[in-house]
PDB file of C-alpha atoms and ligand atoms in Angstrom:
ATOM      1  CA  ASP A 250      -0.451 -17.005  23.223  1.00 68.00           C
ATOM      2  CA  GLY A 251      -0.247 -13.436  22.084  1.00 90.00           C
ATOM      3  CA  THR A 252      -1.901 -13.541  18.636  1.00 95.00           C
ATOM      4  CA  THR A 253      -5.277 -11.860  17.861  1.00 97.00           C
ATOM      5  CA  VAL A 254      -7.287 -11.832  14.760  1.00 98.00           C
ATOM      6  CA  ILE A 255      -7.637  -8.287  13.488  1.00 98.00           C
ATOM      7  CA  LEU A 256      -9.524  -9.259  10.234  1.00 98.00           C
ATOM      8  CA  ASP A 257     -10.674 -12.493   9.106  1.00 98.00           C
ATOM      9  CA  GLU A 258     -10.766 -13.473   5.432  1.00 98.00           C
ATOM     10  CA  ASN A 259     -14.098 -11.924   4.974  1.00 98.00           C
ATOM     11  CA  GLY A 260     -13.201  -8.824   6.928  1.00 98.00           C
ATOM     12  CA  THR A 261     -10.241  -8.432   4.684  1.00 98.00           C
ATOM     13  CA  LYS A 262     -12.307  -8.675   1.638  1.00 98.00           C
ATOM     14  CA  ARG A 263     -14.798  -6.346   2.896  1.00 98.00           C
ATOM     15  CA  ALA A 264     -12.268  -3.710   3.865  1.00 98.00           C
ATOM     16  CA  LEU A 265     -10.718  -3.977   0.406  1.00 98.00           C
ATOM     17  CA  THR A 266     -14.161  -3.545  -1.363  1.00 98.00           C
ATOM     18  CA  ARG A 267     -14.902  -0.340   0.828  1.00 98.00           C
ATOM     19  CA  ILE A 268     -11.458   1.091  -0.097  1.00 99.00           C
ATOM     20  CA  ALA A 269     -12.221   0.440  -3.804  1.00 98.00           C
ATOM     21  CA  HIS A 270     -15.502   2.153  -3.441  1.00 98.00           C
ATOM     22  CA  GLU A 271     -13.814   5.228  -1.630  1.00 98.00           C
ATOM     23  CA  ILE A 272     -11.089   5.375  -4.342  1.00 98.00           C
ATOM     24  CA  LEU A 273     -13.888   5.619  -6.966  1.00 98.00           C
ATOM     25  CA  GLU A 274     -15.890   8.128  -4.986  1.00 98.00           C
ATOM     26  CA  ARG A 275     -12.805  10.358  -4.426  1.00 98.00           C
ATOM     27  CA  ASN A 276     -11.640  10.167  -8.069  1.00 98.00           C
ATOM     28  CA  LYS A 277     -15.065  10.019  -9.753  1.00 98.00           C
ATOM     29  CA  GLY A 278     -14.203   6.614 -11.561  1.00 98.00           C
ATOM     30  CA  VAL A 279     -10.995   5.120 -12.763  1.00 98.00           C
ATOM     31  CA  SER A 280     -10.001   7.440 -15.679  1.00 96.00           C
ATOM     32  CA  ASP A 281      -6.300   8.613 -15.339  1.00 97.00           C
ATOM     33  CA  LEU A 282      -5.967   6.433 -12.147  1.00 98.00           C
ATOM     34  CA  VAL A 283      -3.215   4.070 -11.783  1.00 98.00           C
ATOM     35  CA  LEU A 284      -2.141   1.984  -8.783  1.00 98.00           C
ATOM     36  CA  VAL A 285       1.500   1.356  -7.705  1.00 98.00           C
ATOM     37  CA  GLY A 286       2.070  -1.293  -5.076  1.00 98.00           C
ATOM     38  CA  ILE A 287       4.976  -1.440  -2.870  1.00 96.00           C
ATOM     39  CA  ARG A 288       6.723  -4.732  -2.792  1.00 94.00           C
ATOM     40  CA  THR A 289       5.869  -7.220  -1.785  1.00 93.00           C
ATOM     41  CA  GLY A 290       2.661  -7.163   0.208  1.00 96.00           C
ATOM     42  CA  GLY A 291       1.593  -3.773  -1.200  1.00 97.00           C
ATOM     43  CA  VAL A 292       1.527  -5.296  -4.759  1.00 97.00           C
ATOM     44  CA  HIS A 293      -0.694  -8.137  -3.679  1.00 98.00           C
ATOM     45  CA  ILE A 294      -3.274  -5.596  -2.195  1.00 98.00           C
ATOM     46  CA  ALA A 295      -2.935  -3.344  -5.274  1.00 98.00           C
ATOM     47  CA  ARG A 296      -3.886  -6.342  -7.464  1.00 98.00           C
ATOM     48  CA  GLU A 297      -6.967  -7.010  -5.136  1.00 98.00           C
ATOM     49  CA  LEU A 298      -8.006  -3.349  -5.282  1.00 98.00           C
ATOM     50  CA  ALA A 299      -7.537  -3.402  -9.219  1.00 98.00           C
ATOM     51  CA  LEU A 300      -9.894  -6.429  -9.489  1.00 98.00           C
ATOM     52  CA  ARG A 301     -12.503  -4.535  -7.548  1.00 98.00           C
ATOM     53  CA  LEU A 302     -12.119  -1.265  -9.492  1.00 98.00           C
ATOM     54  CA  GLU A 303     -12.306  -3.157 -12.701  1.00 98.00           C
ATOM     55  CA  GLU A 304     -15.300  -5.270 -11.669  1.00 98.00           C
ATOM     56  CA  ILE A 305     -17.317  -2.083 -10.458  1.00 98.00           C
ATOM     57  CA  GLU A 306     -16.297   0.294 -13.282  1.00 98.00           C
ATOM     58  CA  GLY A 307     -15.725  -2.349 -16.176  1.00 98.00           C
ATOM     59  CA  GLU A 308     -12.447  -0.571 -17.158  1.00 97.00           C
ATOM     60  CA  SER A 309      -8.972  -1.929 -16.552  1.00 97.00           C
ATOM     61  CA  VAL A 310      -6.724  -0.374 -14.004  1.00 98.00           C
ATOM     62  CA  ALA A 311      -2.924  -0.478 -14.496  1.00 98.00           C
ATOM     63  CA  VAL A 312      -0.732  -1.815 -11.617  1.00 98.00           C
ATOM     64  CA  GLY A 313       2.775  -0.845 -11.181  1.00 98.00           C
ATOM     65  CA  GLU A 314       5.284  -1.999  -8.573  1.00 97.00           C
ATOM     66  CA  VAL A 315       8.082  -0.319  -6.657  1.00 95.00           C
ATOM     67  CA  ASP A 316      10.692  -1.897  -4.281  1.00 93.00           C
ATOM     68  CA  ILE A 317      12.025   0.692  -1.936  1.00 87.00           C
ATOM     69  CA  THR A 318      14.212  -1.469   0.107  1.00 77.00           C
ATOM     70  CA  LEU A 319      17.306   0.630  -0.510  1.00 57.00           C
ATOM     71  CA  TYR A 320      15.480   3.946  -0.788  1.00 53.00           C
ATOM     72  CA  ARG A 321      14.702   3.903   2.843  1.00 54.00           C
ATOM     73  CA  ASP A 322      16.370   6.996   4.325  1.00 55.00           C
ATOM     74  CA  ASP A 323      17.078   5.069   7.551  1.00 52.00           C
ATOM     75  CA  ILE A 324      19.612   2.867   5.726  1.00 48.00           C
ATOM     76  CA  LYS A 325      22.434   5.520   6.381  1.00 48.00           C
ATOM     77  CA  GLY A 326      25.413   6.461   4.503  1.00 44.00           C
ATOM     78  CA  HIS A 327      25.690   4.485   1.235  1.00 46.00           C
ATOM     79  CA  ALA A 328      23.375   4.414  -1.823  1.00 45.00           C
ATOM     80  CA  SER A 329      20.245   5.408  -0.052  1.00 47.00           C
ATOM     81  CA  HIS A 330      18.883   7.160  -2.982  1.00 50.00           C
ATOM     82  CA  LEU A 331      19.720   4.534  -5.726  1.00 47.00           C
ATOM     83  CA  PRO A 332      16.655   2.547  -7.024  1.00 46.00           C
ATOM     84  CA  VAL A 333      18.554  -0.735  -6.444  1.00 51.00           C
ATOM     85  CA  GLY A 334      15.341  -2.569  -5.850  1.00 67.00           C
ATOM     86  CA  LYS A 335      13.274  -3.416  -8.943  1.00 76.00           C
ATOM     87  CA  THR A 336      10.753  -0.920 -10.068  1.00 86.00           C
ATOM     88  CA  ASP A 337       8.359  -1.970 -12.551  1.00 94.00           C
ATOM     89  CA  ILE A 338       5.929   0.808 -13.826  1.00 96.00           C
ATOM     90  CA  PRO A 339       5.390  -0.042 -17.500  1.00 95.00           C
ATOM     91  CA  PHE A 340       3.284   2.995 -18.219  1.00 96.00           C
ATOM     92  CA  SER A 341       3.612   6.757 -18.268  1.00 96.00           C
ATOM     93  CA  LEU A 342       2.601   8.601 -15.112  1.00 97.00           C
ATOM     94  CA  GLU A 343       2.368  11.911 -16.955  1.00 97.00           C
ATOM     95  CA  GLY A 344      -1.020  13.529 -15.835  1.00 96.00           C
ATOM     96  CA  LYS A 345      -2.097  10.406 -13.777  1.00 98.00           C
ATOM     97  CA  LYS A 346      -3.594  10.103 -10.440  1.00 98.00           C
ATOM     98  CA  VAL A 347      -1.356   7.540  -8.686  1.00 98.00           C
ATOM     99  CA  VAL A 348      -2.658   5.525  -5.496  1.00 98.00           C
ATOM    100  CA  LEU A 349       0.281   4.045  -3.691  1.00 98.00           C
ATOM    101  CA  VAL A 350      -0.718   0.810  -2.112  1.00 98.00           C
ATOM    102  CA  ASP A 351       0.908  -0.908   0.953  1.00 98.00           C
ATOM    103  CA  ASP A 352      -0.075  -3.467   3.381  1.00 98.00           C
ATOM    104  CA  VAL A 353       1.099  -1.954   6.635  1.00 97.00           C
ATOM    105  CA  LEU A 354       1.846   1.810   7.380  1.00 97.00           C
ATOM    106  CA  TYR A 355       4.210   2.288  10.244  1.00 96.00           C
ATOM    107  CA  THR A 356       6.722   5.124  10.496  1.00 95.00           C
ATOM    108  CA  GLY A 357       5.902   6.529   6.962  1.00 95.00           C
ATOM    109  CA  ARG A 358       9.519   5.985   5.674  1.00 93.00           C
ATOM    110  CA  THR A 359       8.760   3.442   3.078  1.00 94.00           C
ATOM    111  CA  ILE A 360       5.996   5.696   1.643  1.00 96.00           C
ATOM    112  CA  ARG A 361       8.412   8.722   1.620  1.00 95.00           C
ATOM    113  CA  ALA A 362      10.753   6.856  -0.482  1.00 93.00           C
ATOM    114  CA  ALA A 363       8.081   5.371  -2.650  1.00 95.00           C
ATOM    115  CA  MET A 364       7.001   8.997  -3.488  1.00 95.00           C
ATOM    116  CA  ASP A 365      10.647   9.664  -4.557  1.00 92.00           C
ATOM    117  CA  ALA A 366      10.596   6.604  -6.759  1.00 92.00           C
ATOM    118  CA  VAL A 367       7.317   7.684  -8.398  1.00 94.00           C
ATOM    119  CA  MET A 368       8.309  11.244  -8.948  1.00 93.00           C
ATOM    120  CA  ASP A 369      11.570   9.994 -10.460  1.00 90.00           C
ATOM    121  CA  HIS A 370       9.563   7.904 -12.942  1.00 92.00           C
ATOM    122  CA  GLY A 371       7.175  10.602 -14.191  1.00 92.00           C
ATOM    123  CA  ARG A 372       5.161  13.516 -13.326  1.00 94.00           C
ATOM    124  CA  PRO A 373       1.791  12.418 -11.826  1.00 98.00           C
ATOM    125  CA  ASP A 374      -0.965  14.907 -11.115  1.00 98.00           C
ATOM    126  CA  SER A 375      -1.365  13.660  -7.681  1.00 98.00           C
ATOM    127  CA  ILE A 376      -0.300  10.823  -5.372  1.00 98.00           C
ATOM    128  CA  GLN A 377      -2.748   9.335  -2.914  1.00 98.00           C
ATOM    129  CA  LEU A 378      -2.137   6.449  -0.420  1.00 99.00           C
ATOM    130  CA  ALA A 379      -4.072   3.326   0.374  1.00 99.00           C
ATOM    131  CA  VAL A 380      -3.039   0.819   3.275  1.00 98.00           C
ATOM    132  CA  LEU A 381      -4.698  -2.313   4.527  1.00 98.00           C
ATOM    133  CA  ILE A 382      -3.495  -1.600   8.145  1.00 98.00           C
ATOM    134  CA  ASP A 383      -2.304   1.684   9.742  1.00 98.00           C
ATOM    135  CA  ARG A 384      -0.422   0.590  12.918  1.00 98.00           C
ATOM    136  CA  GLY A 385       0.671   4.067  13.954  1.00 97.00           C
ATOM    137  CA  HIS A 386       3.928   5.315  14.999  1.00 96.00           C
ATOM    138  CA  ARG A 387       4.564   7.710  12.354  1.00 97.00           C
ATOM    139  CA  GLU A 388       8.098   9.543  12.191  1.00 95.00           C
ATOM    140  CA  LEU A 389       7.154  11.663   9.231  1.00 96.00           C
ATOM    141  CA  PRO A 390       4.039  13.984   8.260  1.00 98.00           C
ATOM    142  CA  ILE A 391       2.402  11.319   6.116  1.00 98.00           C
ATOM    143  CA  ARG A 392      -1.050   9.941   6.326  1.00 98.00           C
ATOM    144  CA  ALA A 393      -3.082   7.461   4.348  1.00 98.00           C
ATOM    145  CA  ASP A 394      -6.135   8.565   2.340  1.00 99.00           C
ATOM    146  CA  PHE A 395      -7.766   5.022   2.307  1.00 99.00           C
ATOM    147  CA  VAL A 396      -7.270   2.841   5.386  1.00 99.00           C
ATOM    148  CA  GLY A 397      -8.751  -0.743   5.794  1.00 98.00           C
ATOM    149  CA  ARG A 398      -8.236  -0.697   9.649  1.00 98.00           C
ATOM    150  CA  ASN A 399      -6.359   1.432  12.179  1.00 98.00           C
ATOM    151  CA  VAL A 400      -4.814  -0.984  14.702  1.00 98.00           C
ATOM    152  CA  PRO A 401      -3.047   0.818  17.670  1.00 96.00           C
ATOM    153  CA  THR A 402       0.092  -0.989  18.346  1.00 96.00           C
ATOM    154  CA  SER A 403       3.042  -0.932  20.404  1.00 96.00           C
ATOM    155  CA  GLN A 404       6.401  -0.814  18.843  1.00 93.00           C
ATOM    156  CA  LYS A 405       7.093  -4.389  19.799  1.00 95.00           C
ATOM    157  CA  GLU A 406       3.943  -5.854  18.270  1.00 96.00           C
ATOM    158  CA  ILE A 407       3.844  -6.979  14.724  1.00 96.00           C
ATOM    159  CA  ILE A 408       0.939  -7.124  12.291  1.00 97.00           C
ATOM    160  CA  GLN A 409       0.912 -10.176  10.138  1.00 97.00           C
ATOM    161  CA  VAL A 410      -0.932  -9.993   6.826  1.00 98.00           C
ATOM    162  CA  GLN A 411      -1.293 -13.399   5.731  1.00 98.00           C
ATOM    163  CA  PHE A 412      -1.523 -14.320   1.866  1.00 97.00           C
ATOM    164  CA  ASN A 413      -2.502 -17.663   0.415  1.00 97.00           C
ATOM    165  CA  ASP A 414      -0.667 -19.666  -2.184  1.00 97.00           C
ATOM    166  CA  GLU A 415      -2.149 -17.363  -5.006  1.00 97.00           C
ATOM    167  CA  SER A 416      -0.792 -14.321  -3.063  1.00 96.00           C
ATOM    168  CA  ARG A 417      -4.241 -13.239  -2.181  1.00 97.00           C
ATOM    169  CA  PRO A 418      -4.797 -11.799   1.318  1.00 96.00           C
ATOM    170  CA  VAL A 419      -6.585 -13.773   3.795  1.00 98.00           C
ATOM    171  CA  ASP A 420      -6.520 -12.855   7.537  1.00 97.00           C
ATOM    172  CA  VAL A 421      -4.650 -10.035   9.507  1.00 98.00           C
ATOM    173  CA  LEU A 422      -3.255 -11.114  12.954  1.00 98.00           C
ATOM    174  CA  LEU A 423      -1.685  -8.974  15.568  1.00 98.00           C
ATOM    175  CA  GLN A 424       1.282 -10.646  17.158  1.00 96.00           C
ATOM    176  CA  LYS A 425       2.269  -9.432  20.692  1.00 92.00           C
TER     177      LYS A 425
HETATM  178  P1  5GP B 167       7.475   2.146   7.447  1.00 83.58           P
HETATM  179  O1  5GP B 167       8.323   2.477   6.425  1.00 83.58           O
HETATM  180  O2  5GP B 167       6.165   2.889   7.479  1.00 83.58           O
HETATM  181  O3  5GP B 167       8.077   2.082   8.809  1.00 83.58           O
HETATM  182  O4  5GP B 167       6.973   0.591   7.490  1.00 83.58           O
HETATM  183  C1  5GP B 167       6.097   0.193   6.399  1.00 83.58           C
HETATM  184  C2  5GP B 167       6.784  -0.855   5.544  1.00 83.58           C
HETATM  185  O5  5GP B 167       7.291  -1.928   6.482  1.00 83.58           O
HETATM  186  C3  5GP B 167       5.700  -1.562   4.806  1.00 83.58           C
HETATM  187  O6  5GP B 167       6.203  -1.914   3.496  1.00 83.58           O
HETATM  188  C4  5GP B 167       5.326  -2.743   5.541  1.00 83.58           C
HETATM  189  O7  5GP B 167       5.139  -3.929   4.526  1.00 83.58           O
HETATM  190  C5  5GP B 167       6.307  -2.967   6.513  1.00 83.58           C
HETATM  191  N1  5GP B 167       5.895  -2.999   7.984  1.00 83.58           N
HETATM  192  C6  5GP B 167       6.061  -2.314   8.921  1.00 83.58           C
HETATM  193  N2  5GP B 167       5.499  -2.690  10.016  1.00 83.58           N
HETATM  194  C7  5GP B 167       4.960  -3.761   9.686  1.00 83.58           C
HETATM  195  C8  5GP B 167       4.158  -4.713  10.478  1.00 83.58           C
HETATM  196  O8  5GP B 167       3.942  -4.685  11.507  1.00 83.58           O
HETATM  197  N3  5GP B 167       3.710  -5.924   9.755  1.00 83.58           N
HETATM  198  C9  5GP B 167       3.973  -6.106   8.436  1.00 83.58           C
HETATM  199  N4  5GP B 167       3.475  -7.091   7.726  1.00 83.58           N
HETATM  200  N5  5GP B 167       4.780  -5.217   7.769  1.00 83.58           N
HETATM  201  C10 5GP B 167       5.187  -4.120   8.392  1.00 83.58           C
HETATM  202 MG1   MG B 168       6.361  -4.056   2.842  1.00 83.58          MG
END
């Protein structure tokens, strides 16, 4: 029926490897660089990027996590700015270059909220954004610095990012 393969497993791996190289080129290495993944898919993608950055540079890269479910400003009315979801950034962001990581970028509301969460946690020098898939339909002036694949979608279509039992990304499908 209406399911097409956007990236197979090797395609996903190559896209992530390319993004890792782009992050290194932009930031001239990994010093002062940290990754913050957005739960849950973005955390898995952030871990993949960290593995590659570490392999290429021979230095470890910290990975934090934010859960912005209730930060989303379209959950109107109550508690929209309370960090109710678990945020786990067990290191200082002072003076760091933060790369936010998510699996799919859509309206941009999740990223806006994630930036709030990061700013609440510390004072980074800069925030960049890496996503595996940009499916369009932005409702805020937000763009990704690093994109695995741009996938024009209708609002009804859904991107499926498949993860295996070890939470490693395999293929990416477009579901009509
Ligand atoms: P936004 O806040 O930009 O509207 O939506 C982005 C967030 O919703 C991301 O955390 C992403 O995981 C999820 N999301 C939005 N659209 C899709 C989609 O088509 N597929 C998947 N897997 N996640 C999506
Ligand atoms: Mg998500």
